Amino acid sequence: MAESPEELNGKVETWRQTLEAHGFRLSRSKTEYMECKFSKRRSTPNLEVKVGDNVIPQYTRFKYLGSIIQEDGEIEGDVNHRIQAGWLKWRKASGVLCDKKVPLELKGKFYRTAVRPAMLYGTECWAVKSQHENKLNVAEMRMLRWMSGKNRKDRIRNDTIRSKTEYMECKFSKRRSTPNLEVKVGDNVIPQYTRFKYLGSIIQEDGEIEGDVNHRIQAGWLKWRKASGVLCDKKVPLELKGKFYRTAVRPAMLYGTECWAVKSQHENKLNVAEMRMLRWMSGKNRKDRIRNDTIREGVEVALITEKMVESRLRWFGHVGRRPVNAVVRRVDYMEGSLIGRGRGRPRKTIGETIKKDLEANGFTIDMIHDRPLWRRLIHVAEPT
């Protein structure tokens, strides 16, 4: 802010007098200065800057608007500061980023949203060198490997860690196994996973739906918590809460359930989660000894398992009305021919689930061809 020590001392004295004339004071302890030595030929020995009789301390770097400015014009200090800021954000979120139950895609999205911007803040004006880029790359790769649960001993290339390519081996039959399977893209080994998310659904290598059931329950609770300000408000009528639940929360829990070969344990999980939400909405708990049916009638919400049957039969009718040569119909015919039956009880299939639903409701397959009639028959009304 000044070209010479004399000019700087004059400006500081002017500021001090102006502030004191208006009842303010220039802080003696917090005021500091830095001499810019961008050229080695230019130096000012024994430079002394004062506020009144107090000598202002000189520093070689200081922070301004979140960036580190050095007297020699280099950015080494700011690079280290940005890396530290990134690690600080990363450690705050390590409970999520290091959780093996959290999908890698979600971890990557969280990293791109919260951690990487902290490392890139103020880098637009850097005269960056290769050594600075290497520092940032090394710090980032340490974070990504830690997130992925991998280290250097696993001998997985950085490109593979950064990429989204992965594979899963379907082990629907215990008799079929492929030991030491290795899949590569060029020279890079693609990591293997036991489950992955596709179109919002969790697919497991053993063909079970346990992971997808838990994921749907979590999705329902996520929607419920976002709307808890309305759903837990005692001033809001129960009928309106029930309508909001049926519109926003329950569809999130039923997404993708049309193709589930559902078991009774899965239905129980969904029922328990739904009843917890409904009781919370109603301001009741188990100690009040109020039956579930009474709670449902108050908020006008039908059983989620019954709505799941309705959704499953609606999808069955939609598929059944398609031409025989349609892809979705050909997949149905493949169900019994893919895997031979082994020992023990065979796995439950979607075909068996549909057959059980038809028998329980007294429906026949011929009814699906009349769409309006089929929709009326499978509809489950909300309790009033």
CSV table of C-alpha atoms in Angstrom, one decimal:
chain,number,residue,atom,x,y,z
A,1,MET,CA,0.0,0.0,0.0
A,2,ALA,CA,3.1,2.2,0.0
A,3,GLU,CA,6.2,2.4,-2.2
A,4,SER,CA,8.6,3.4,0.6
A,5,PRO,CA,9.0,3.2,4.4
A,6,GLU,CA,8.4,6.9,4.8
A,7,GLU,CA,5.2,6.8,2.8
A,8,LEU,CA,3.9,3.8,4.8
A,9,ASN,CA,4.7,5.5,8.1
A,10,GLY,CA,2.9,8.6,6.9
A,11,LYS,CA,-0.2,6.7,5.9
A,12,VAL,CA,-0.3,4.8,9.2
A,13,GLU,CA,0.0,8.0,11.2
A,14,THR,CA,-2.8,9.6,9.1
A,15,TRP,CA,-5.1,6.6,9.7
A,16,ARG,CA,-4.3,6.7,13.5
A,17,GLN,CA,-5.1,10.4,13.7
A,18,THR,CA,-8.3,10.1,11.7
A,19,LEU,CA,-9.6,7.1,13.7
A,20,GLU,CA,-8.8,8.8,17.1
A,21,ALA,CA,-10.5,12.0,15.9
A,22,HIS,CA,-13.8,9.9,15.6
A,23,GLY,CA,-13.4,8.1,18.9
A,24,PHE,CA,-11.7,4.9,17.5
A,25,ARG,CA,-8.3,3.4,18.0
A,26,LEU,CA,-5.9,1.6,15.6
A,27,SER,CA,-5.1,-1.7,17.3
A,28,ARG,CA,-1.4,-1.9,18.3
A,29,SER,CA,-1.4,-5.6,18.9
A,30,LYS,CA,-3.3,-6.8,15.8
A,31,THR,CA,-1.7,-4.4,13.3
A,32,GLU,CA,1.1,-6.0,11.3
A,33,TYR,CA,2.8,-5.4,7.9
A,34,MET,CA,4.6,-7.4,5.3
A,35,GLU,CA,7.3,-6.2,2.8
A,36,CYS,CA,6.8,-7.6,-0.7
A,37,LYS,CA,10.2,-8.9,-1.9
A,38,PHE,CA,9.2,-10.0,-5.4
A,39,SER,CA,12.5,-8.9,-6.7
A,40,LYS,CA,15.7,-10.1,-4.9
A,41,ARG,CA,17.6,-7.0,-6.1
A,42,ARG,CA,15.2,-4.8,-4.2
A,43,SER,CA,15.4,-4.7,-0.4
A,44,THR,CA,14.9,-2.2,2.4
A,45,PRO,CA,17.2,-3.0,5.3
A,46,ASN,CA,16.2,-2.0,8.9
A,47,LEU,CA,12.6,-1.1,7.8
A,48,GLU,CA,10.7,0.1,10.9
A,49,VAL,CA,6.9,1.0,10.8
A,50,LYS,CA,5.3,2.5,13.9
A,51,VAL,CA,1.9,3.4,15.2
A,52,GLY,CA,2.6,6.3,17.5
A,53,ASP,CA,5.6,5.1,19.6
A,54,ASN,CA,4.8,1.4,19.1
A,55,VAL,CA,6.7,-0.6,16.5
A,56,ILE,CA,4.5,-2.8,14.2
A,57,PRO,CA,5.8,-6.4,13.9
A,58,GLN,CA,6.8,-7.6,10.4
A,59,TYR,CA,5.7,-11.0,9.0
A,60,THR,CA,6.8,-13.0,6.0
A,61,ARG,CA,3.2,-14.2,5.3
A,62,PHE,CA,-0.4,-13.5,6.4
A,63,LYS,CA,-3.9,-14.6,5.6
A,64,TYR,CA,-6.3,-12.5,3.6
A,65,LEU,CA,-9.8,-13.6,2.6
A,66,GLY,CA,-8.9,-17.2,3.3
A,67,SER,CA,-5.7,-17.2,1.2
A,68,ILE,CA,-2.0,-17.2,2.4
A,69,ILE,CA,0.0,-14.3,0.9
A,70,GLN,CA,3.9,-14.6,1.1
A,71,GLU,CA,6.4,-11.8,0.9
A,72,ASP,CA,8.3,-13.5,-2.0
A,73,GLY,CA,5.1,-13.9,-4.1
A,74,GLU,CA,5.2,-17.7,-4.0
A,75,ILE,CA,2.1,-19.9,-3.4
A,76,GLU,CA,3.7,-22.7,-1.4
A,77,GLY,CA,2.1,-21.6,1.8
A,78,ASP,CA,-1.4,-21.3,0.2
A,79,VAL,CA,-1.1,-24.7,-1.4
A,80,ASN,CA,-0.3,-26.3,2.0
A,81,HIS,CA,-3.2,-24.3,3.5
A,82,ARG,CA,-5.6,-25.5,0.9
A,83,ILE,CA,-4.6,-29.1,1.5
A,84,GLN,CA,-5.0,-28.7,5.2
A,85,ALA,CA,-8.5,-27.2,4.7
A,86,GLY,CA,-9.4,-30.2,2.5
A,87,TRP,CA,-8.3,-32.6,5.2
A,88,LEU,CA,-10.2,-30.7,7.8
A,89,LYS,CA,-13.4,-31.0,5.8
A,90,TRP,CA,-12.6,-34.7,5.1
A,91,ARG,CA,-12.1,-35.5,8.8
A,92,LYS,CA,-15.3,-33.9,9.8
A,93,ALA,CA,-17.2,-36.2,7.4
A,94,SER,CA,-15.0,-39.3,8.0
A,95,GLY,CA,-18.0,-41.0,9.7
A,96,VAL,CA,-19.7,-41.1,6.3
A,97,LEU,CA,-16.7,-41.3,4.0
A,98,CYS,CA,-15.1,-44.3,5.9
A,99,ASP,CA,-18.4,-46.2,6.4
A,100,LYS,CA,-18.4,-49.4,4.4
A,101,LYS,CA,-22.2,-49.4,4.3
A,102,VAL,CA,-22.3,-46.1,2.4
A,103,PRO,CA,-22.1,-46.6,-1.5
A,104,LEU,CA,-19.0,-45.4,-3.2
A,105,GLU,CA,-21.1,-43.2,-5.5
A,106,LEU,CA,-22.6,-41.4,-2.5
A,107,LYS,CA,-19.1,-40.9,-1.0
A,108,GLY,CA,-17.9,-39.5,-4.3
A,109,LYS,CA,-20.8,-37.1,-4.5
A,110,PHE,CA,-20.2,-35.9,-0.9
A,111,TYR,CA,-16.4,-35.5,-1.7
A,112,ARG,CA,-17.2,-33.4,-4.8
A,113,THR,CA,-19.7,-31.3,-2.9
A,114,ALA,CA,-17.9,-30.6,0.4
A,115,VAL,CA,-14.2,-31.5,0.3
A,116,ARG,CA,-12.9,-30.7,-3.1
A,117,PRO,CA,-14.3,-27.1,-3.1
A,118,ALA,CA,-12.4,-26.4,0.1
A,119,MET,CA,-9.2,-27.5,-1.7
A,120,LEU,CA,-9.9,-25.4,-4.8
A,121,TYR,CA,-10.9,-22.2,-3.0
A,122,GLY,CA,-8.8,-19.3,-4.4
A,123,THR,CA,-6.8,-21.4,-6.9
A,124,GLU,CA,-8.1,-19.4,-9.9
A,125,CYS,CA,-5.3,-16.9,-9.5
A,126,TRP,CA,-2.4,-19.4,-8.8
A,127,ALA,CA,0.7,-19.4,-11.0
A,128,VAL,CA,0.8,-23.1,-10.3
A,129,LYS,CA,3.8,-25.3,-10.8
A,130,SER,CA,4.1,-29.1,-11.4
A,131,GLN,CA,5.2,-29.6,-7.7
A,132,HIS,CA,2.1,-27.9,-6.5
A,133,GLU,CA,-0.1,-30.0,-8.7
A,134,ASN,CA,1.6,-33.2,-7.5
A,135,LYS,CA,1.0,-32.2,-3.9
A,136,LEU,CA,-2.7,-31.7,-4.5
A,137,ASN,CA,-3.0,-35.0,-6.5
A,138,VAL,CA,-1.2,-36.9,-3.7
A,139,ALA,CA,-3.5,-35.5,-1.0
A,140,GLU,CA,-6.6,-36.2,-3.1
A,141,MET,CA,-5.6,-39.8,-3.9
A,142,ARG,CA,-5.0,-40.5,-0.2
A,143,MET,CA,-8.5,-39.3,0.5
A,144,LEU,CA,-10.0,-41.4,-2.3
A,145,ARG,CA,-8.2,-44.6,-1.3
A,146,TRP,CA,-9.2,-44.1,2.3
A,147,MET,CA,-12.8,-43.7,1.2
A,148,SER,CA,-12.6,-46.8,-1.0
A,149,GLY,CA,-11.1,-48.9,1.7
A,150,LYS,CA,-8.0,-49.5,-0.4
A,151,ASN,CA,-4.3,-48.8,0.1
A,152,ARG,CA,-1.1,-49.0,-1.9
A,153,LYS,CA,-0.5,-52.6,-1.0
A,154,ASP,CA,-3.7,-53.6,-2.9
A,155,ARG,CA,-1.9,-52.5,-6.1
A,156,ILE,CA,-4.9,-50.8,-7.6
A,157,ARG,CA,-4.2,-48.0,-10.0
A,158,ASN,CA,-5.3,-44.5,-9.3
A,159,ASP,CA,-7.4,-44.4,-12.5
A,160,THR,CA,-9.4,-47.4,-11.2
A,161,ILE,CA,-10.0,-45.8,-7.9
A,162,ARG,CA,-11.2,-42.6,-9.6
A,163,SER,CA,-13.4,-44.5,-12.2
A,164,LYS,CA,-16.9,-45.7,-11.6
A,165,THR,CA,-16.4,-49.0,-13.4
A,166,GLU,CA,-17.1,-52.0,-11.2
A,167,TYR,CA,-18.5,-55.5,-11.6
A,168,MET,CA,-20.5,-58.0,-9.6
A,169,GLU,CA,-20.6,-61.8,-10.0
A,170,CYS,CA,-24.1,-63.2,-9.7
A,171,LYS,CA,-24.0,-66.2,-7.4
A,172,PHE,CA,-27.6,-67.2,-7.5
A,173,SER,CA,-26.6,-70.9,-7.3
A,174,LYS,CA,-24.2,-72.0,-4.5
A,175,ARG,CA,-22.9,-74.8,-6.8
A,176,ARG,CA,-21.6,-72.3,-9.3
A,177,SER,CA,-18.5,-70.3,-8.4
A,178,THR,CA,-15.6,-68.7,-10.2
A,179,PRO,CA,-12.5,-68.6,-8.0
A,180,ASN,CA,-9.9,-65.9,-8.5
A,181,LEU,CA,-12.0,-64.0,-11.1
A,182,GLU,CA,-10.1,-61.0,-12.4
A,183,VAL,CA,-11.7,-58.4,-14.8
A,184,LYS,CA,-9.5,-55.8,-16.5
A,185,VAL,CA,-9.9,-52.7,-18.6
A,186,GLY,CA,-6.6,-52.6,-20.4
A,187,ASP,CA,-4.0,-53.1,-17.6
A,188,ASN,CA,-6.3,-51.9,-14.8
A,189,VAL,CA,-8.1,-54.4,-12.6
A,190,ILE,CA,-11.7,-53.5,-12.0
A,191,PRO,CA,-12.8,-53.9,-8.4
A,192,GLN,CA,-15.5,-56.5,-7.5
A,193,TYR,CA,-18.4,-55.7,-5.3
A,194,THR,CA,-21.1,-57.8,-3.6
A,195,ARG,CA,-23.9,-55.3,-4.3
A,196,PHE,CA,-24.4,-52.1,-6.3
A,197,LYS,CA,-27.1,-49.6,-7.0
A,198,TYR,CA,-28.9,-49.5,-10.3
A,199,LEU,CA,-31.8,-47.1,-11.1
A,200,GLY,CA,-32.3,-46.5,-7.4
A,201,SER,CA,-32.5,-50.2,-6.4
A,202,ILE,CA,-29.9,-52.3,-4.6
A,203,ILE,CA,-28.8,-55.5,-6.5
A,204,GLN,CA,-27.0,-58.2,-4.5
A,205,GLU,CA,-24.8,-61.0,-5.8
A,206,ASP,CA,-26.9,-63.7,-4.2
A,207,GLY,CA,-30.1,-62.5,-5.7
A,208,GLU,CA,-31.7,-61.6,-2.3
A,209,ILE,CA,-33.6,-58.3,-1.7
A,210,GLU,CA,-32.5,-57.7,1.9
A,211,GLY,CA,-30.3,-54.7,0.9
A,212,ASP,CA,-33.0,-53.2,-1.2
A,213,VAL,CA,-35.6,-53.5,1.6
A,214,ASN,CA,-33.3,-51.6,4.0
A,215,HIS,CA,-32.6,-49.0,1.3
A,216,ARG,CA,-36.3,-48.4,0.7
A,217,ILE,CA,-36.9,-48.0,4.4
A,218,GLN,CA,-34.1,-45.5,4.7
A,219,ALA,CA,-35.4,-43.6,1.7
A,220,GLY,CA,-38.8,-43.4,3.4
A,221,TRP,CA,-37.3,-42.1,6.6
A,222,LEU,CA,-35.3,-39.5,4.7
A,223,LYS,CA,-38.5,-38.2,3.1
A,224,TRP,CA,-40.3,-38.3,6.4
A,225,ARG,CA,-37.6,-36.3,8.3
A,226,LYS,CA,-37.6,-33.7,5.6
A,227,ALA,CA,-41.3,-33.2,6.1
A,228,SER,CA,-41.2,-33.7,9.9
A,229,GLY,CA,-42.0,-30.0,10.4
A,230,VAL,CA,-45.5,-30.6,9.0
A,231,LEU,CA,-46.0,-34.3,10.0
A,232,CYS,CA,-45.1,-33.6,13.7
A,233,ASP,CA,-47.0,-30.3,14.0
A,234,LYS,CA,-50.0,-30.8,16.4
A,235,LYS,CA,-51.9,-27.9,14.7
A,236,VAL,CA,-52.0,-29.8,11.3
A,237,PRO,CA,-55.1,-32.1,11.0
A,238,LEU,CA,-54.4,-35.9,11.0
A,239,GLU,CA,-56.2,-36.2,7.6
A,240,LEU,CA,-53.8,-33.7,6.0
A,241,LYS,CA,-50.8,-35.5,7.5
A,242,GLY,CA,-52.1,-38.8,6.1
A,243,LYS,CA,-52.6,-37.3,2.7
A,244,PHE,CA,-49.0,-35.9,2.8
A,245,TYR,CA,-47.7,-39.3,3.9
A,246,ARG,CA,-49.5,-41.1,1.1
A,247,THR,CA,-48.2,-38.5,-1.5
A,248,ALA,CA,-44.6,-38.1,-0.5
A,249,VAL,CA,-43.3,-40.7,1.9
A,250,ARG,CA,-45.0,-44.0,1.0
A,251,PRO,CA,-44.1,-43.8,-2.8
A,252,ALA,CA,-40.4,-43.5,-1.8
A,253,MET,CA,-40.8,-46.8,0.2
A,254,LEU,CA,-42.7,-48.6,-2.5
A,255,TYR,CA,-40.3,-47.6,-5.4
A,256,GLY,CA,-39.2,-50.7,-7.3
A,257,THR,CA,-41.1,-53.2,-5.1
A,258,GLU,CA,-43.2,-54.4,-8.0
A,259,CYS,CA,-40.5,-57.0,-8.8
A,260,TRP,CA,-39.7,-58.1,-5.3
A,261,ALA,CA,-40.0,-61.8,-4.4
A,262,VAL,CA,-41.0,-60.6,-1.0
A,263,LYS,CA,-40.9,-62.7,2.2
A,264,SER,CA,-42.8,-62.3,5.4
A,265,GLN,CA,-39.8,-60.9,7.2
A,266,HIS,CA,-39.5,-58.1,4.6
A,267,GLU,CA,-43.2,-57.3,4.9
A,268,ASN,CA,-42.8,-57.1,8.7
A,269,LYS,CA,-39.8,-54.7,8.4
A,270,LEU,CA,-41.9,-52.4,6.2
A,271,ASN,CA,-44.9,-52.6,8.5
A,272,VAL,CA,-42.8,-51.8,11.5
A,273,ALA,CA,-41.2,-48.8,9.9
A,274,GLU,CA,-44.5,-47.4,8.6
A,275,MET,CA,-46.2,-47.8,12.0
A,276,ARG,CA,-43.4,-45.9,13.7
A,277,MET,CA,-44.0,-43.0,11.3
A,278,LEU,CA,-47.7,-43.1,11.7
A,279,ARG,CA,-47.6,-43.2,15.5
A,280,TRP,CA,-45.1,-40.3,15.5
A,281,MET,CA,-47.4,-38.3,13.3
A,282,SER,CA,-50.3,-39.0,15.6
A,283,GLY,CA,-48.4,-38.1,18.7
A,284,LYS,CA,-48.9,-41.5,20.2
A,285,ASN,CA,-46.5,-44.3,21.3
A,286,ARG,CA,-46.7,-47.9,22.4
A,287,LYS,CA,-47.3,-46.9,26.0
A,288,ASP,CA,-50.7,-45.4,25.0
A,289,ARG,CA,-51.9,-48.9,24.2
A,290,ILE,CA,-53.7,-47.8,21.0
A,291,ARG,CA,-54.1,-50.5,18.4
A,292,ASN,CA,-52.5,-50.1,15.0
A,293,ASP,CA,-55.9,-50.2,13.2
A,294,THR,CA,-57.1,-47.2,15.2
A,295,ILE,CA,-53.9,-45.2,14.3
A,296,ARG,CA,-54.4,-46.1,10.6
A,297,GLU,CA,-58.0,-45.0,10.6
A,298,GLY,CA,-57.1,-41.7,12.2
A,299,VAL,CA,-54.6,-40.8,9.4
A,300,GLU,CA,-56.5,-42.8,6.7
A,301,VAL,CA,-53.5,-44.8,5.6
A,302,ALA,CA,-53.8,-48.5,4.4
A,303,LEU,CA,-51.3,-51.2,5.2
A,304,ILE,CA,-48.1,-50.7,3.2
A,305,THR,CA,-48.0,-54.5,2.4
A,306,GLU,CA,-51.5,-54.3,0.9
A,307,LYS,CA,-50.4,-51.3,-1.3
A,308,MET,CA,-47.4,-53.3,-2.3
A,309,VAL,CA,-49.6,-56.1,-3.5
A,310,GLU,CA,-51.7,-53.6,-5.4
A,311,SER,CA,-48.5,-52.2,-7.0
A,312,ARG,CA,-47.2,-55.7,-7.8
A,313,LEU,CA,-50.5,-56.8,-9.4
A,314,ARG,CA,-50.7,-53.6,-11.4
A,315,TRP,CA,-47.3,-54.2,-12.9
A,316,PHE,CA,-48.2,-57.9,-13.5
A,317,GLY,CA,-51.2,-56.7,-15.5
A,318,HIS,CA,-49.1,-54.2,-17.4
A,319,VAL,CA,-46.6,-56.9,-18.4
A,320,GLY,CA,-49.3,-59.5,-19.2
A,321,ARG,CA,-51.0,-57.2,-21.7
A,322,ARG,CA,-47.7,-56.7,-23.7
A,323,PRO,CA,-47.2,-58.8,-26.9
A,324,VAL,CA,-45.7,-62.2,-26.4
A,325,ASN,CA,-42.5,-61.3,-28.3
A,326,ALA,CA,-41.9,-58.2,-26.1
A,327,VAL,CA,-38.6,-58.2,-24.1
A,328,VAL,CA,-40.3,-58.0,-20.7
A,329,ARG,CA,-42.4,-61.1,-21.6
A,330,ARG,CA,-39.3,-63.0,-22.7
A,331,VAL,CA,-37.6,-62.4,-19.4
A,332,ASP,CA,-40.6,-64.1,-17.6
A,333,TYR,CA,-40.1,-67.2,-19.7
A,334,MET,CA,-36.4,-67.3,-18.8
A,335,GLU,CA,-37.1,-67.5,-15.0
A,336,GLY,CA,-37.4,-71.3,-14.8
A,337,SER,CA,-34.7,-72.2,-17.3
A,338,LEU,CA,-31.6,-70.3,-16.1
A,339,ILE,CA,-30.7,-72.3,-12.9
A,340,GLY,CA,-31.1,-75.9,-12.1
A,341,ARG,CA,-32.6,-76.8,-8.8
A,342,GLY,CA,-30.2,-77.9,-6.1
A,343,ARG,CA,-30.6,-79.3,-2.6
A,344,GLY,CA,-33.0,-77.8,-0.1
A,345,ARG,CA,-36.0,-75.5,-0.6
A,346,PRO,CA,-35.7,-73.5,-3.9
A,347,ARG,CA,-35.5,-69.7,-3.8
A,348,LYS,CA,-38.8,-67.8,-3.9
A,349,THR,CA,-39.4,-66.2,-7.2
A,350,ILE,CA,-41.6,-63.3,-8.4
A,351,GLY,CA,-43.8,-65.8,-10.2
A,352,GLU,CA,-44.6,-67.6,-7.0
A,353,THR,CA,-45.3,-64.3,-5.3
A,354,ILE,CA,-47.7,-63.3,-8.0
A,355,LYS,CA,-49.5,-66.7,-8.0
A,356,LYS,CA,-50.0,-66.4,-4.2
A,357,ASP,CA,-51.4,-62.9,-4.6
A,358,LEU,CA,-53.9,-64.0,-7.3
A,359,GLU,CA,-55.0,-67.0,-5.2
A,360,ALA,CA,-55.4,-64.9,-2.0
A,361,ASN,CA,-57.7,-62.4,-3.8
A,362,GLY,CA,-59.5,-64.8,-6.0
A,363,PHE,CA,-58.3,-63.4,-9.3
A,364,THR,CA,-57.5,-65.2,-12.6
A,365,ILE,CA,-54.9,-64.4,-15.2
A,366,ASP,CA,-57.6,-63.7,-17.8
A,367,MET,CA,-58.8,-60.7,-15.8
A,368,ILE,CA,-55.7,-58.6,-16.7
A,369,HIS,CA,-56.8,-58.1,-20.3
A,370,ASP,CA,-59.6,-55.7,-19.2
A,371,ARG,CA,-57.5,-52.9,-17.9
A,372,PRO,CA,-60.2,-50.7,-16.2
A,373,LEU,CA,-61.7,-53.7,-14.5
A,374,TRP,CA,-58.3,-55.0,-13.4
A,375,ARG,CA,-57.4,-51.6,-11.9
A,376,ARG,CA,-60.7,-51.5,-9.9
A,377,LEU,CA,-60.3,-55.1,-8.7
A,378,ILE,CA,-56.7,-54.6,-7.3
A,379,HIS,CA,-57.3,-51.2,-5.8
A,380,VAL,CA,-56.8,-51.0,-2.1
A,381,ALA,CA,-58.9,-48.2,-0.5
A,382,GLU,CA,-57.6,-46.1,2.4
A,383,PRO,CA,-59.4,-46.7,5.7
A,384,THR,CA,-61.8,-44.0,6.8
